[in-house]
C-alpha positions in Angstrom: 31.1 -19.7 -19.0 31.4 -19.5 -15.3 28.3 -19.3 -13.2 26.9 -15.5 -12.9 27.5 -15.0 -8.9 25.6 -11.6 -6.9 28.4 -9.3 -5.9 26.5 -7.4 -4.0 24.0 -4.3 -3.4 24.0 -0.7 -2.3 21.6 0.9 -0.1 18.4 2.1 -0.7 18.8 6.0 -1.5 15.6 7.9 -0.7 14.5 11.6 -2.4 11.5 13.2 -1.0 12.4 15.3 -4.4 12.3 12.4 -6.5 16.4 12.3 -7.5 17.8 10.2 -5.4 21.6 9.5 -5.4 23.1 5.9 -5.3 26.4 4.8 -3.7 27.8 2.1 -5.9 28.2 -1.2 -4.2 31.8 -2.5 -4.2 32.3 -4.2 -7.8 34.8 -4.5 -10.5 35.6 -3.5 -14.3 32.9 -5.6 -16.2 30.9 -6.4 -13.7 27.1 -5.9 -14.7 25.2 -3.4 -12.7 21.7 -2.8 -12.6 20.3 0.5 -11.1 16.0 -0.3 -9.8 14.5 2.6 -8.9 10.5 3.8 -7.7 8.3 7.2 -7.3 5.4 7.4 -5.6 3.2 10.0 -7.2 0.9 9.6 -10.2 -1.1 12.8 -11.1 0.8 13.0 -13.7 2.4 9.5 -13.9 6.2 10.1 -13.3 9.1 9.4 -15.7 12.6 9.3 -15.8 14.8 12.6 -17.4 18.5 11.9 -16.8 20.7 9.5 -15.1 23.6 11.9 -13.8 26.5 9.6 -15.0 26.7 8.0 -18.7 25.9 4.5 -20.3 22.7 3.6 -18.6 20.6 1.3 -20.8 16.5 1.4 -20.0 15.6 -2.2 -19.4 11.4 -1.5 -18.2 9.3 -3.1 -20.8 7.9 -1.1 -23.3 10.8 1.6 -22.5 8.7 3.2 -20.3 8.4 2.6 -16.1 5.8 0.0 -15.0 2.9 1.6 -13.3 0.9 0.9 -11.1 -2.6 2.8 -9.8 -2.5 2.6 -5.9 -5.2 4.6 -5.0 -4.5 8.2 -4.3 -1.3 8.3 -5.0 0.8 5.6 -7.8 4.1 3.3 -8.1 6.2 3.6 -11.2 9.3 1.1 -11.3 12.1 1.4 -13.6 15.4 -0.4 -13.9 18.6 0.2 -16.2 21.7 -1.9 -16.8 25.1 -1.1 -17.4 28.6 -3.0 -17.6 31.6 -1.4 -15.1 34.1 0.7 -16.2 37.7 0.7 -15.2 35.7 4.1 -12.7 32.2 4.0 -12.3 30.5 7.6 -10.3 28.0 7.0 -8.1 24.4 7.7 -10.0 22.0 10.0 -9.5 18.7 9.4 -10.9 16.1 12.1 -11.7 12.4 11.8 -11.8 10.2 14.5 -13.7 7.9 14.7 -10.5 9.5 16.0 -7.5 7.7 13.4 -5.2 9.1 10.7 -2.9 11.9 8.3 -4.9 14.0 5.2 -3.9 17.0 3.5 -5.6 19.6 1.0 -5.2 22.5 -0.7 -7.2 22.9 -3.9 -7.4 26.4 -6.0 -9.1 26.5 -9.3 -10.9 29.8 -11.0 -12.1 30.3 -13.4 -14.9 27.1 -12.1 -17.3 27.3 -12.7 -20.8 27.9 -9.2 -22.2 26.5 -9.8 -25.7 22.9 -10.8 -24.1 23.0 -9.5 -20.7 19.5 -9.5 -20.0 16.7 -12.1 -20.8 12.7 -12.6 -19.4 11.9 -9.2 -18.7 8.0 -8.9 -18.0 5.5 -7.2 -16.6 2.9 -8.1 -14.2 0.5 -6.8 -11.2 -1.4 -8.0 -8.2 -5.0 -8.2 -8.8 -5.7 -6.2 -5.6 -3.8 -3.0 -7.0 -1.4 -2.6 -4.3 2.0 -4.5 -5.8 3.5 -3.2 -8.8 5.7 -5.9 -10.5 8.5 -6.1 -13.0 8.7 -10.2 -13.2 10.6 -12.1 -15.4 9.7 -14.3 -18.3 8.9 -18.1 -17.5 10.3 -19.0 -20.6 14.3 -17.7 -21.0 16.2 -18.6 -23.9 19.6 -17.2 -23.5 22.5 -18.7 -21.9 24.5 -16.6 -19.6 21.9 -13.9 -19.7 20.2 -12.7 -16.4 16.8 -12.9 -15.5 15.3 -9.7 -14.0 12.5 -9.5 -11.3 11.3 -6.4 -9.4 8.5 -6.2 -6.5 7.1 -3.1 -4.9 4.4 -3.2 -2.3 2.3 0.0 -1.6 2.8 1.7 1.5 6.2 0.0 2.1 7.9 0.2 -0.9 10.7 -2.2 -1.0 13.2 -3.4 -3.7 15.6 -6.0 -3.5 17.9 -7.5 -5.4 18.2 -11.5 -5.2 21.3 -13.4 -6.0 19.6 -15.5 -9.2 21.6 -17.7 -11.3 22.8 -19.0 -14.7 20.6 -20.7 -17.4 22.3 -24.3 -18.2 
């Protein structure tokens, strides 16, 4: 199996209604894509309720956004994985609190499609500002990708990092 390579990433989309709508990065048919997202509100603690374009899978541990308790207000992170089809729309993903809301795509070539996803994990900083999705310190799949997610209160930030291949 060839290496798993970072195509590349859109930019972040911000909602101050939490639904923000993604531009697809430039990618092709098969290429995995994984769609991180965050809303900053947490009376009551935000969800997801659609994805505006099909075949999204829910890869937050638990099936449920991490959360984190940042004071007055909260961080909720979420991420979802699909492979490219032959015409991918641009997403638009809805929160069920109409507060602020980021979220970016990022691509990956070469990932096994049969176990696309391996180590995901959650974890926080112990001084309440950083939500984290991490992965696992211990993968066991070859070909599969490891996902990691950081937010930092006050400015909120995801990237996506170019990673590698499990030999």
């Amino acid at each position: 199996m060839a290496d798993i390579s970072y195509v590349g990433a859109s930019s972040l989309a911000y909602s101050s209604t939490g639904a923000p709508a993604v531009t697809l990065p430039s990618h092709n048919e098969g290429d995995l894509l994984i769609l991180f997202s965050y809303h900053r509100e947490d009376s009551p603690v935000p969800d997801v309720t659609s994805i505006s374009t099909s075949g999204w899978t829910q890869i937050d541990p638990g099936g449920t956004p991490v959360f984190q308790d940042v004071g007055p207000t909260g961080l909720s992170l979420t991420a979802w994985y699909k492979f490219a089809g032959a015409s991918e729309g641009n997403p638009t993903i809805t929160w069920d609190d109409s507060f602020h809301a980021g979220a970016m795509v990022a691509a990956y070539r070469n990932v096994d499609p049969t176990t696309p996803l391996d180590g995901v994990t959650v974890g926080s900083e112990t001084n309440g500002d950083i939500s984290i999705m991490t992965i696992n310190n211990t993968p066991n799949t070859d070909g599969a990708w490891l996902v990691g997610i950081v937010a930092v209160d006050d400015d909120i930030t995801i990237q996506a990092g170019s990673g590698g291949t499990l030999d």
